[in-house]
Short mmCIF file of C-alpha atoms in Angstrom, two decimals:
data_model
loop_
_atom_site.label_atom_id
_atom_site.label_comp_id
_atom_site.label_asym_id
_atom_site.label_seq_id
_atom_site.Cartn_x
_atom_site.Cartn_y
_atom_site.Cartn_z
CA MET T 1 -55.19 124.60 68.29
CA SER T 2 -55.13 123.75 64.63
CA LEU T 3 -55.56 120.25 63.28
CA PHE T 4 -51.95 120.18 62.17
CA ASN T 5 -50.69 121.00 65.64
CA VAL T 6 -52.88 118.32 67.28
CA THR T 7 -51.61 115.70 64.89
CA LYS T 8 -48.00 116.68 65.52
CA PHE T 9 -48.50 116.50 69.32
CA ARG T 10 -49.97 113.04 69.10
CA SER T 11 -47.04 111.85 66.99
CA ASN T 12 -44.54 113.22 69.46
CA ALA T 13 -46.37 111.52 72.37
CA VAL T 14 -46.30 108.15 70.65
CA VAL T 15 -42.59 108.52 69.95
CA CYS T 16 -41.90 109.37 73.60
CA ALA T 17 -43.93 106.46 74.82
CA LEU T 18 -42.13 104.05 72.55
CA SER T 19 -38.75 105.42 73.63
CA LEU T 20 -39.64 105.08 77.29
CA LEU T 21 -40.79 101.51 76.75
CA LEU T 22 -37.56 100.56 74.98
CA VAL T 23 -35.51 102.07 77.80
CA THR T 24 -37.40 100.48 80.74
CA ALA T 25 -37.82 96.99 79.21
CA PRO T 26 -34.14 95.85 79.60
CA ILE T 27 -34.09 97.23 83.12
CA ALA T 28 -37.17 95.23 84.10
CA GLY T 29 -35.82 92.08 82.47
CA TYR T 30 -32.51 92.43 84.25
CA SER T 31 -34.30 92.99 87.55
CA GLN T 32 -36.45 89.89 87.06
CA GLU T 33 -33.42 87.74 86.06
CA HIS T 34 -31.41 89.01 89.01
CA GLN T 35 -34.28 88.24 91.35
CA SER T 36 -34.57 84.67 89.93
CA ALA T 37 -30.81 84.08 90.33
CA ALA T 38 -30.93 85.35 93.89
CA THR T 39 -33.81 82.99 94.63
CA THR T 40 -31.87 79.99 93.17
CA GLU T 41 -28.78 80.99 95.11
CA SER T 42 -30.84 81.26 98.29
CA GLN T 43 -32.31 77.79 97.65
CA LEU T 44 -28.84 76.31 97.10
CA GLN T 45 -27.56 77.93 100.26
CA ASP T 46 -30.55 76.61 102.22
CA SER T 47 -30.15 73.04 100.84
CA HIS T 48 -28.50 71.41 103.85
CA TYR T 49 -29.66 67.79 103.18
CA TYR T 50 -28.62 65.41 100.42
CA CYS T 51 -28.93 61.73 99.44
CA PRO T 52 -25.82 59.57 100.14
CA MET T 53 -26.44 57.56 96.95
CA HIS T 54 -27.45 60.52 94.75
CA PRO T 55 -25.60 63.70 95.90
CA GLU T 56 -27.44 65.78 93.30
CA GLU T 57 -30.71 65.23 95.16
CA THR T 58 -30.72 67.97 97.82
CA SER T 59 -33.25 69.61 100.08
CA HIS T 60 -33.36 72.33 102.71
CA GLU T 61 -35.33 70.08 105.11
CA PRO T 62 -35.22 66.37 106.13
CA GLY T 63 -36.94 63.94 103.79
CA ARG T 64 -36.40 60.99 101.45
CA CYS T 65 -34.62 60.68 98.13
CA ALA T 66 -36.94 60.76 95.14
CA LYS T 67 -34.88 58.06 93.36
CA CYS T 68 -33.92 55.44 96.00
CA ASN T 69 -36.19 56.46 98.90
CA MET T 70 -33.20 56.68 101.32
CA PHE T 71 -33.24 59.17 104.20
CA LEU T 72 -31.57 62.47 103.34
CA VAL T 73 -28.59 63.24 105.54
CA LYS T 74 -27.41 66.63 106.73
CA ASP T 75 -24.36 68.09 105.00
CA GLU T 76 -22.17 69.56 107.72
CA GLN T 77 -19.42 70.59 105.29
CA LEU T 78 -21.62 72.90 103.22
CA ASP T 79 -20.75 76.62 103.58
CA THR T 80 -24.05 78.49 103.34
CA SER T 81 -22.32 81.86 103.21
CA SER T 82 -20.69 81.01 99.87
CA PRO T 83 -22.86 80.97 96.73
CA ASP T 84 -20.94 77.95 95.34
CA GLY T 85 -21.00 75.91 98.55
CA GLN T 86 -22.95 73.00 97.06
CA ALA T 87 -20.69 72.85 94.01
CA LYS T 88 -17.67 72.75 96.31
CA ARG T 89 -19.24 69.89 98.30
CA VAL T 90 -19.88 67.85 95.18
CA ALA T 91 -16.46 68.52 93.71
CA ASP T 92 -14.44 68.06 96.94
CA LYS T 93 -13.90 64.29 96.90
CA ASP T 94 -10.98 63.44 99.15
CA TYR T 95 -11.45 59.62 99.24
CA TYR T 96 -10.75 57.12 96.49
CA CYS T 97 -10.57 53.32 96.01
CA PRO T 98 -7.01 51.88 95.89
CA MET T 99 -8.15 49.24 93.36
CA HIS T 100 -10.39 51.54 91.31
CA PRO T 101 -9.00 55.12 91.43
CA GLU T 102 -11.89 56.40 89.33
CA VAL T 103 -14.25 55.73 92.22
CA THR T 104 -14.11 58.78 94.49
CA SER T 105 -16.15 60.15 97.34
CA HIS T 106 -16.24 63.16 99.65
CA GLU T 107 -16.55 60.99 102.80
CA PRO T 108 -15.26 57.59 104.03
CA ASP T 109 -17.16 54.76 102.39
CA ARG T 110 -16.68 51.49 100.50
CA CYS T 111 -16.02 50.95 96.82
CA PRO T 112 -19.18 49.78 94.99
CA LYS T 113 -17.04 47.54 92.76
CA CYS T 114 -14.72 45.68 95.14
CA ASN T 115 -16.19 46.70 98.52
CA MET T 116 -12.79 47.95 99.74
CA PHE T 117 -12.58 50.85 102.17
CA LEU T 118 -11.95 54.20 100.47
CA VAL T 119 -8.70 55.83 101.53
CA LYS T 120 -7.93 59.53 101.91
CA GLU T 121 -5.82 61.22 99.27
CA GLU T 122 -2.51 62.71 100.33
CA GLU T 123 -1.74 66.34 99.59
CA GLU T 124 0.86 65.53 97.00
CA GLU T 125 -1.55 63.21 95.20
CA ASN T 126 -4.07 66.02 94.78
CA GLN T 127 -1.73 68.05 92.57
CA ILE T 128 -2.94 68.43 89.02
CA ASP T 129 -0.97 66.48 86.45
CA GLU T 130 -0.41 68.44 83.31
CA HIS T 131 -0.64 65.23 81.26
CA ALA T 132 -3.78 63.94 82.96
CA GLY T 133 -5.89 64.78 79.94
CA HIS T 134 -3.93 62.63 77.52
CA ASN T 135 -5.55 59.41 76.34
CA HIS T 136 -2.34 57.37 76.54
CA SER T 137 0.26 56.68 79.25
CA ALA T 138 3.75 55.27 79.48
CA THR T 139 2.44 52.15 81.17
CA GLU T 140 0.02 51.47 78.32
CA LEU T 141 2.75 51.99 75.76
CA THR T 142 5.04 49.63 77.66
CA ASN T 143 2.33 46.98 77.91
CA GLN T 144 1.66 47.29 74.20
CA SER T 145 5.32 47.02 73.26
CA GLU T 146 6.49 44.32 75.70
CA PRO T 147 4.89 40.81 75.63
CA GLN T 148 3.49 39.45 78.89
CA SER T 149 5.55 36.89 80.80
CA LYS T 150 4.23 33.43 81.63
CA ALA T 151 3.58 34.39 85.24
CA GLU T 152 1.61 37.46 84.14
CA GLN T 153 -0.40 35.30 81.75
CA LEU T 154 -1.26 32.88 84.56
CA LEU T 155 -2.19 35.68 86.93
CA SER T 156 -4.33 37.27 84.24
CA GLN T 157 -6.47 34.15 84.06
CA PRO T 158 -10.08 34.76 85.14
CA LYS T 159 -10.80 34.04 88.76
CA PRO T 160 -12.99 31.06 89.75
CA THR T 161 -16.54 31.77 88.66
CA LEU T 162 -19.81 30.37 89.89
CA ILE T 163 -21.58 27.98 87.54
CA PRO T 164 -25.34 28.01 88.21
CA ALA T 165 -26.48 24.66 89.54
CA ALA T 166 -29.77 23.05 88.71
CA GLN T 167 -32.55 24.73 90.59
CA SER T 168 -34.55 22.71 93.04
CA SER T 169 -38.16 21.76 92.40
CA GLY T 170 -39.47 24.34 94.87
CA ASP T 171 -39.21 28.10 94.47
CA GLY T 172 -37.89 28.51 98.02
CA ASN T 173 -39.04 31.09 100.52
CA VAL T 174 -39.66 34.68 99.46
CA LYS T 175 -37.83 37.21 101.62
CA TYR T 176 -37.36 40.97 101.53
CA VAL T 177 -33.79 42.18 102.05
CA CYS T 178 -32.26 45.63 102.26
CA PRO T 179 -29.71 46.19 99.45
CA MET T 180 -27.53 48.30 101.75
CA HIS T 181 -27.85 46.11 104.87
CA PRO T 182 -28.23 42.43 103.87
CA HIS T 183 -28.71 41.39 107.48
CA VAL T 184 -32.04 43.22 107.49
CA VAL T 185 -34.46 40.51 106.30
CA SER T 186 -38.24 40.62 106.49
CA ASP T 187 -41.11 38.36 105.49
CA VAL T 188 -43.25 41.28 104.30
CA PRO T 189 -42.49 44.31 102.08
CA GLY T 190 -41.36 47.48 103.79
CA THR T 191 -38.46 49.86 104.26
CA CYS T 192 -35.10 49.42 105.98
CA PRO T 193 -35.12 50.83 109.52
CA ILE T 194 -31.46 51.84 109.14
CA CYS T 195 -31.22 53.60 105.77
CA GLY T 196 -34.87 53.83 104.72
CA MET T 197 -34.44 52.07 101.34
CA ASN T 198 -37.20 49.85 100.04
CA LEU T 199 -36.64 46.16 100.81
CA GLU T 200 -35.96 44.12 97.69
CA LYS T 201 -37.77 40.87 97.00
CA VAL T 202 -35.44 37.85 96.77
CA ASN T 203 -36.04 34.13 96.41
CA VAL T 204 -34.04 32.16 98.98
CA GLY T 205 -32.67 29.02 97.37
CA ALA T 206 -32.76 25.58 98.90
CA ALA T 207 -29.93 24.65 101.27
CA THR T 208 -29.31 21.34 99.46
CA GLU T 209 -28.32 22.93 96.15
CA GLU T 210 -24.74 22.19 95.17
CA VAL T 211 -22.52 25.13 94.34
CA VAL T 212 -20.21 24.38 91.40
CA VAL T 213 -17.17 26.59 90.77
CA GLY T 214 -15.54 26.74 87.36
CA VAL T 215 -11.73 27.03 87.21
CA SER T 216 -9.78 27.27 83.97
CA GLY T 217 -6.81 25.07 83.25
CA GLY T 218 -4.34 27.91 83.60
CA MET T 219 -5.69 28.83 87.01
CA GLN T 220 -5.51 25.18 88.11
CA GLN T 221 -1.83 25.16 87.17
CA ALA T 222 -1.22 28.42 89.01
CA LEU T 223 -2.88 27.07 92.17
CA GLY T 224 -0.94 23.79 91.99
CA MET T 225 -4.10 21.70 92.21
CA ARG T 226 -3.77 17.90 92.55
CA SER T 227 -6.51 15.32 92.76
CA GLU T 228 -6.73 11.74 94.02
CA GLN T 229 -9.42 9.14 93.62
CA VAL T 230 -11.61 7.86 96.44
CA THR T 231 -10.78 4.18 96.94
CA LYS T 232 -12.30 1.33 98.90
CA GLY T 233 -10.04 -1.04 100.85
CA THR T 234 -8.73 -2.12 104.23
CA LEU T 235 -7.71 0.48 106.77
CA TRP T 236 -5.77 -0.71 109.83
CA LYS T 237 -6.27 0.91 113.18
CA LEU T 238 -2.75 2.16 113.75
CA VAL T 239 -1.66 4.30 116.68
CA LYS T 240 1.67 6.09 116.37
CA THR T 241 2.94 7.43 119.65
CA ILE T 242 6.02 7.93 121.81
CA GLY T 243 7.09 5.52 124.53
CA THR T 244 9.58 5.62 127.39
CA VAL T 245 11.87 2.70 128.26
CA GLU T 246 11.66 1.70 131.92
CA TYR T 247 13.00 -1.08 134.12
CA ASN T 248 11.18 -4.36 134.08
CA GLU T 249 9.87 -4.25 137.63
CA ASN T 250 9.57 -8.03 137.70
CA ALA T 251 13.34 -8.27 137.17
CA ILE T 252 14.39 -5.93 140.03
CA GLY T 253 16.12 -7.69 142.93
CA HIS T 254 16.78 -6.27 146.43
CA ALA T 255 19.55 -7.41 148.79
CA HIS T 256 18.55 -7.35 152.48
CA THR T 257 20.15 -8.78 155.60
CA ARG T 258 18.02 -10.88 157.98
CA VAL T 259 20.26 -10.43 160.99
CA SER T 260 22.07 -7.54 162.61
CA GLY T 261 25.79 -7.26 162.03
CA TRP T 262 28.71 -5.48 160.45
CA LEU T 263 29.65 -5.49 156.78
CA GLU T 264 33.05 -6.93 156.00
CA THR T 265 34.78 -7.19 152.63
CA LEU T 266 32.25 -5.16 150.59
CA MET T 267 32.65 -5.98 146.86
CA VAL T 268 30.12 -3.48 145.42
CA HIS T 269 31.31 0.10 145.34
CA THR T 270 29.41 2.16 142.69
CA VAL T 271 25.96 2.49 141.21
CA GLY T 272 25.79 1.02 137.70
CA GLN T 273 28.33 -1.67 138.49
CA ARG T 274 27.57 -4.90 136.66
CA VAL T 275 27.29 -8.05 138.72
CA LYS T 276 26.82 -11.67 137.77
CA LYS T 277 24.82 -14.39 139.41
CA GLY T 278 26.86 -16.12 142.15
CA GLN T 279 29.32 -13.22 142.51
CA LEU T 280 30.40 -12.33 146.09
CA LEU T 281 28.73 -9.12 147.23
CA TYR T 282 29.79 -8.78 150.89
CA GLU T 283 30.74 -10.66 154.06
CA LEU T 284 28.77 -10.16 157.29
CA TYR T 285 29.92 -10.62 160.85
CA SER T 286 26.93 -11.35 163.11
CA PRO T 287 26.82 -13.02 166.56
CA GLU T 288 23.42 -14.49 165.69
CA LEU T 289 24.89 -16.28 162.69
CA ILE T 290 27.71 -17.68 164.85
CA ASN T 291 25.16 -19.09 167.33
CA ALA T 292 23.18 -20.63 164.47
CA GLN T 293 26.33 -22.34 163.17
CA ASP T 294 27.16 -23.69 166.64
CA ASP T 295 23.66 -25.12 166.97
CA TYR T 296 24.02 -26.79 163.61
CA MET T 297 27.36 -28.43 164.62
CA GLN T 298 25.81 -29.70 167.86
CA ALA T 299 22.98 -31.25 165.87
CA VAL T 300 25.54 -33.04 163.73
CA ASP T 301 27.24 -34.47 166.83
CA TYR T 302 23.88 -35.48 168.38
CA LEU T 303 23.01 -37.32 165.18
CA LYS T 304 25.84 -39.73 165.86
CA GLN T 305 24.35 -40.61 169.27
CA ASP T 306 20.64 -40.76 168.42
CA LYS T 307 19.77 -41.00 164.76
CA ASN T 308 16.02 -40.55 165.21
CA ARG T 309 16.09 -37.40 167.32
CA GLY T 310 19.40 -36.19 165.80
CA ALA T 311 17.94 -36.20 162.29
CA GLY T 312 15.09 -33.90 163.37
CA LEU T 313 17.40 -31.50 165.18
CA LEU T 314 19.81 -31.42 162.22
CA ARG T 315 17.00 -30.62 159.80
CA LYS T 316 15.75 -27.73 161.97
CA ALA T 317 19.28 -26.31 162.43
CA ARG T 318 19.95 -26.42 158.69
CA LEU T 319 16.62 -24.75 157.93
CA ARG T 320 17.46 -21.99 160.40
CA LEU T 321 20.73 -21.23 158.55
CA GLU T 322 18.96 -21.14 155.20
CA LEU T 323 16.29 -18.76 156.52
CA LEU T 324 18.99 -16.43 157.82
CA GLY T 325 20.34 -16.14 154.26
CA VAL T 326 23.32 -18.54 154.51
CA SER T 327 23.97 -20.17 151.15
CA SER T 328 24.08 -23.94 150.64
CA SER T 329 27.77 -23.75 149.69
CA THR T 330 28.56 -22.13 153.05
CA ILE T 331 26.62 -24.85 154.91
CA LYS T 332 28.53 -27.56 153.03
CA GLN T 333 31.79 -25.86 153.93
CA LEU T 334 30.66 -25.81 157.57
CA GLU T 335 29.89 -29.57 157.45
CA ARG T 336 33.16 -30.36 155.74
CA THR T 337 35.47 -28.36 157.99
CA GLY T 338 33.49 -28.37 161.21
CA GLU T 339 34.78 -24.88 161.98
CA THR T 340 32.66 -21.81 162.60
CA ILE T 341 32.66 -19.19 159.81
CA TYR T 342 32.83 -15.79 161.50
CA ARG T 343 32.50 -13.75 158.32
CA VAL T 344 29.56 -15.27 156.45
CA PRO T 345 29.68 -14.58 152.64
CA TYR T 346 26.61 -13.49 150.63
CA TYR T 347 26.36 -13.89 146.82
CA ALA T 348 24.33 -12.26 143.99
CA GLU T 349 21.17 -14.14 143.07
CA GLN T 350 20.85 -12.70 139.52
CA ASP T 351 22.70 -10.89 136.76
CA GLY T 352 22.21 -7.18 136.33
CA PHE T 353 23.32 -3.68 137.23
CA VAL T 354 23.43 -2.05 140.62
CA SER T 355 20.78 0.65 140.44
CA GLN T 356 20.84 1.58 144.14
CA LEU T 357 23.62 1.36 146.75
CA SER T 358 23.02 2.52 150.32
CA VAL T 359 25.89 0.90 152.36
CA ARG T 360 29.63 1.19 152.68
CA HIS T 361 32.37 -1.03 154.11
CA GLY T 362 32.20 -1.51 157.89
CA MET T 363 28.63 -0.21 158.32
CA TYR T 364 26.28 -1.71 160.88
CA VAL T 365 23.13 -3.06 159.24
CA GLU T 366 19.84 -4.34 160.57
CA PRO T 367 17.00 -6.38 159.14
CA GLY T 368 14.83 -4.26 156.81
CA ASN T 369 17.67 -2.15 155.42
CA THR T 370 18.03 -2.27 151.63
CA LEU T 371 21.69 -2.88 150.88
CA PHE T 372 21.55 -3.11 147.09
CA GLU T 373 19.08 -2.94 144.23
CA ILE T 374 20.05 -5.04 141.21
CA VAL T 375 18.17 -4.74 137.92
CA ASP T 376 18.26 -7.25 135.09
CA LEU T 377 18.21 -5.46 131.70
CA SER T 378 17.69 -8.57 129.59
CA SER T 379 14.08 -7.39 129.26
CA VAL T 380 12.58 -3.90 129.63
CA TRP T 381 9.20 -2.23 129.67
CA VAL T 382 8.06 0.40 127.18
CA ILE T 383 5.29 2.66 128.50
CA ALA T 384 3.35 4.36 125.68
CA ASP T 385 0.64 7.04 125.94
CA VAL T 386 -2.57 6.67 123.94
CA PHE T 387 -5.21 9.41 123.70
CA GLU T 388 -8.86 8.90 124.51
CA ASN T 389 -10.20 8.75 120.94
CA GLU T 390 -7.90 5.78 120.17
CA GLN T 391 -8.35 3.74 123.34
CA SER T 392 -11.12 1.53 121.97
CA TRP T 393 -8.80 0.27 119.22
CA LEU T 394 -6.42 -1.55 121.58
CA GLU T 395 -6.51 -4.74 123.61
CA GLN T 396 -3.98 -7.08 125.18
CA GLY T 397 -2.10 -9.30 122.76
CA ARG T 398 -2.21 -6.88 119.79
CA PRO T 399 1.07 -6.61 117.83
CA VAL T 400 3.48 -3.75 118.51
CA GLU T 401 6.55 -2.38 116.73
CA VAL T 402 9.18 -0.38 118.61
CA THR T 403 11.89 1.72 116.91
CA SER T 404 14.88 3.37 118.55
CA ALA T 405 16.85 5.10 115.83
CA ALA T 406 19.49 6.40 118.26
CA GLN T 407 20.54 2.84 119.11
CA GLY T 408 20.06 1.55 115.56
CA LEU T 409 17.11 -0.65 116.51
CA PHE T 410 14.18 -0.68 114.07
CA ASP T 411 10.80 -2.43 114.11
CA LEU T 412 11.33 -4.57 117.21
CA GLU T 413 8.26 -6.80 117.38
CA SER T 414 6.32 -7.45 120.56
CA THR T 415 2.76 -7.44 121.90
CA ILE T 416 0.69 -5.35 124.28
CA ASP T 417 1.44 -6.79 127.72
CA TYR T 418 -0.90 -4.68 129.86
CA ILE T 419 -3.30 -1.73 129.60
CA TYR T 420 -3.44 0.39 132.71
CA PRO T 421 -6.99 0.92 134.00
CA GLU T 422 -6.71 4.64 134.83
CA LEU T 423 -5.98 7.74 132.75
CA ASP T 424 -3.43 10.38 133.43
CA PRO T 425 -5.39 13.23 135.09
CA VAL T 426 -3.26 15.91 133.38
CA SER T 427 -2.77 14.68 129.81
CA ARG T 428 -5.95 12.56 129.69
CA ALA T 429 -3.90 9.77 128.13
CA MET T 430 -4.05 6.04 128.73
CA ARG T 431 -0.82 4.14 129.44
CA VAL T 432 -0.03 0.94 127.56
CA ARG T 433 2.77 -1.39 128.67
CA VAL T 434 4.87 -3.36 126.21
CA LYS T 435 7.37 -5.99 127.33
CA LEU T 436 10.41 -5.99 125.08
CA ASP T 437 13.41 -8.31 124.98
CA ASN T 438 16.75 -6.53 125.27
CA PRO T 439 19.43 -9.15 124.60
CA GLY T 440 22.19 -6.66 123.70
CA LYS T 441 21.39 -4.37 126.65
CA LEU T 442 21.19 -1.48 124.14
CA LEU T 443 17.90 -0.07 125.38
CA LYS T 444 18.54 2.01 128.46
CA PRO T 445 15.83 3.13 130.90
CA GLY T 446 14.65 6.66 130.13
CA THR T 447 15.15 6.34 126.36
CA LEU T 448 12.38 7.71 124.12
CA VAL T 449 11.30 5.33 121.36
CA ASP T 450 8.72 5.35 118.56
CA VAL T 451 5.86 2.93 119.11
CA LYS T 452 3.33 1.59 116.61
CA LEU T 453 0.29 -0.06 118.15
CA PHE T 454 -1.77 -2.10 115.71
CA GLY T 455 -5.49 -2.44 116.29
CA GLY T 456 -8.04 -4.42 114.35
CA PRO T 457 -8.51 -3.84 110.58
CA GLN T 458 -11.51 -2.08 109.00
CA ARG T 459 -12.30 -3.73 105.68
CA ASP T 460 -14.17 -2.36 102.63
CA VAL T 461 -14.17 1.28 103.75
CA LEU T 462 -13.95 4.43 101.63
CA SER T 463 -10.78 6.39 102.36
CA ILE T 464 -9.14 9.59 101.16
CA PRO T 465 -5.82 11.26 102.01
CA THR T 466 -5.99 13.33 105.18
CA GLU T 467 -4.62 16.41 103.37
CA ALA T 468 -7.84 16.54 101.33
CA LEU T 469 -9.91 17.29 104.45
CA ILE T 470 -10.92 20.87 105.24
CA LEU T 471 -11.56 21.00 108.99
CA THR T 472 -13.83 23.95 109.77
CA GLY T 473 -14.67 23.07 113.38
CA ARG T 474 -18.38 22.65 112.69
CA GLU T 475 -18.09 20.19 109.80
CA ASN T 476 -15.57 18.48 107.56
CA ARG T 477 -15.50 19.34 103.87
CA VAL T 478 -13.71 18.20 100.71
CA VAL T 479 -13.53 19.69 97.21
CA VAL T 480 -14.74 17.20 94.58
CA GLN T 481 -13.84 17.48 90.90
CA ARG T 482 -17.10 17.12 88.95
CA ASP T 483 -15.55 17.76 85.53
CA ASP T 484 -12.29 18.94 84.02
CA ASN T 485 -12.99 22.55 85.00
CA LYS T 486 -15.85 22.16 87.50
CA PHE T 487 -15.43 21.72 91.24
CA ALA T 488 -17.83 21.51 94.18
CA SER T 489 -17.40 21.74 97.95
CA VAL T 490 -19.04 18.74 99.66
CA SER T 491 -19.68 18.09 103.35
CA VAL T 492 -18.51 14.66 104.55
CA LYS T 493 -18.55 12.59 107.73
CA VAL T 494 -15.18 11.22 108.84
CA GLY T 495 -14.61 7.97 110.72
CA MET T 496 -11.22 6.72 111.84
CA ILE T 497 -8.00 8.44 110.73
CA ALA T 498 -4.89 6.27 110.45
CA GLN T 499 -1.86 5.76 108.19
CA GLY T 500 -2.42 9.11 106.49
CA LYS T 501 -5.92 8.06 105.40
CA ALA T 502 -9.34 9.18 106.59
CA GLU T 503 -12.39 6.94 106.53
CA ILE T 504 -15.42 8.56 104.84
CA THR T 505 -18.75 7.27 106.10
CA GLU T 506 -21.01 9.70 104.25
CA GLY T 507 -20.76 12.24 101.43
CA LEU T 508 -18.56 10.52 98.81
CA ASN T 509 -18.71 7.53 96.50
CA ALA T 510 -16.02 5.21 95.22
CA GLY T 511 -14.37 6.69 92.14
CA ASP T 512 -14.91 10.36 93.02
CA LYS T 513 -11.90 12.65 92.65
CA VAL T 514 -11.02 14.88 95.59
CA ILE T 515 -8.57 17.80 95.54
CA VAL T 516 -5.60 17.31 97.86
CA SER T 517 -3.72 20.53 97.04
CA GLY T 518 -5.05 24.04 96.45
CA GLN T 519 -8.56 23.21 97.65
CA PHE T 520 -8.89 25.92 100.30
CA LEU T 521 -9.34 28.77 97.80
CA LEU T 522 -12.01 26.83 95.94
CA ASP T 523 -13.85 25.99 99.14
CA SER T 524 -13.89 29.63 100.26
CA GLU T 525 -15.03 30.76 96.80
CA ALA T 526 -17.81 28.17 96.79
CA SER T 527 -18.90 29.14 100.30
CA ILE T 528 -19.08 32.86 99.49
CA GLN T 529 -20.79 32.45 96.15
CA GLY T 530 -23.05 29.74 97.49
CA SER T 531 -24.26 32.07 100.22
CA LEU T 532 -25.00 34.73 97.61
CA GLN T 533 -26.80 32.20 95.46
CA ARG T 534 -28.94 30.95 98.32
CA LEU T 535 -29.71 34.53 99.32
CA SER T 536 -30.57 35.93 95.90
CA GLY T 537 -31.97 32.79 94.26
CA SER T 538 -32.80 32.52 90.60
CA ASN T 539 -34.17 36.07 90.39
CA SER T 540 -30.95 37.80 91.48
CA SER T 541 -29.87 38.64 87.93
CA GLU T 542 -33.25 40.16 87.08
CA ASN T 543 -33.30 42.23 90.25
CA THR T 544 -29.79 43.47 89.54
CA ALA T 545 -30.73 44.60 86.04
CA SER T 546 -33.84 46.40 87.21
CA ASP T 547 -32.32 48.06 90.27
CA PRO T 548 -28.90 49.72 89.83
CA HIS T 549 -28.38 49.72 93.63
CA ALA T 550 -28.99 46.00 94.27
CA ASN T 551 -25.29 45.20 94.57
CA HIS T 552 -24.34 48.05 96.92
#
C-alpha cells in the first residue's frame, strides 16, 4: 500500500471515530440523566416519614428531624405508586385557622398564632377564585373609603398588655421545659419523651412578683371600668334575714272545765271570733256545781248559829266554788239571792281571738277537755333564721328592726328576746326570737317580714365594696389601679361582710383604688400572663428570638 493510501485510511478512521463519539455521547448523557431521575423518584416514593414541624424534612426510615430534633412520623396518606405523591401530600392542606386563614395544614392541629383548633375546609370553599391573585379586595376598598365608627374604634384598641414588673433579687430556679408540651418540666437537660424535641432552658420567676397589666383609656371606657378608694371606718355587724310572725305563746289562754257537765248557752261559734275580757263564753249545767252551791248556802246558815265554826266552814265552801271555776260575781249573786244557780256562767279571762274551738252547744264535757284557745295579738313573736357564720355576732338585748311592707309597717324597733340553743338540723340555721308589740293587730301569724339584726360595731377597719371581690374558691382577689393605665391583681384576706362592704384584713392599704366594674377580664389576663412570666422568666424574650419554635 502506498503512502498516500495509508494516510487517507487513517484520516477516514479518525473521521469515523469522531462521528461515532458525537452520536453516542448524547445517548449516554440521556441514559445517565434518566437513571438519576429514576433514583430521585424512587427515593421520594420510599420517603414515608416526615417531620410534623418541617414537612420538607423526609426520610424512608424512622429517625429525628435535622432541624428541631423531633421524631419523624409516618405519612399514611402518601401514595408511593405515584411519582408526585410527596408533592401532593405537601400541597393537600385541608385544614385552616378561622382567625388566620393563611395558616393551613394537611392534618388537624392548632394555629401557631392564636392556638385555635384548625377546621376542615368545605368543598365549596376549595374552589379557585378567579380574583384570588389580585392585591386588593372590595372589603379593603370599603374600609379605605368609609370612616370607622366609634364602636369600631373602641374595639380596635389594643388588648391589655403585660408590663414587665421589677425582677426579684434572685434569678429563680432553672428548669427545662418542652416547647410543645409545657407540662413536661425537668431539672436537667434532655429531650421530651412525647415529641422528642430538646428541652428549652427557662428561668422560673419568683412567685411574689406582681403582674401589672396595661390598659389604654379607650379600652377602659369600652370595658366600663369603675374604681373606688379603700377607706377606713366603722363597719357594723348587720344580719339581714327573713322572719316569720308567730303567736306569742305567753299570751295564749286555754278554757277548760273542772267538772263534768253539759254545755248550755254557748256564745262562741267560729274560729277567729274576737272576744273581750269578761265576755260570757258558755253556761254549764253540772250536778257537782249544784252540790257545791248547796254546801256554801248551808255554811252561810251555820254562820248565824256559830260564828267561830261557821266562819271556817264558809271560807272552805267559798274556796271550793272558786277552785271549780265559779266566778266571784256568781258567788255574790248566790249570797244575795240565796237561790241555787243551775246553769253556772263562765266568762273570758283575756282579750283575743279564738284560735281553736272543739265544742258545740249541748255537748257533754269532762275535766281535761280543751274547750277554747284564745290568743292575744297585742304582742307577737318574730322568729328569724341566722346562718352559722353570723351566729357569733348576736346576743340578747341587741337592737332589731322589723319591716312588713305588705302591712305598711317599716323599721319597727325591738330587741333580741331569746336565742334558741339548738340549730335546725336541715338548714343549719340558728333561730332568734324577737318580741314585737302589735297595737293595731296588723301583724298576723304566718306573715313573712324583713328583719335586721344589729351586732357590735367594728371600728377602724379597711373596707371595700363587695362587688370588687373576685371569689375564686381558693382565694379572694381584687384588681388594684397602680396608675392611670396600669392595673394589678392582688390577693386579699376578707373578714366580715356586712352592709355591702367587705372588711380587708390583709393585702390592701388605705387610699388604694380597687376596680368595682370590669375587673374580671383584667384578673384573667393578669393570671394568664403572670403564669407565662413566672414560667419563662426574664430570658423568655431571648429564647423566643433564638428558637423559632419556642412559642408553639
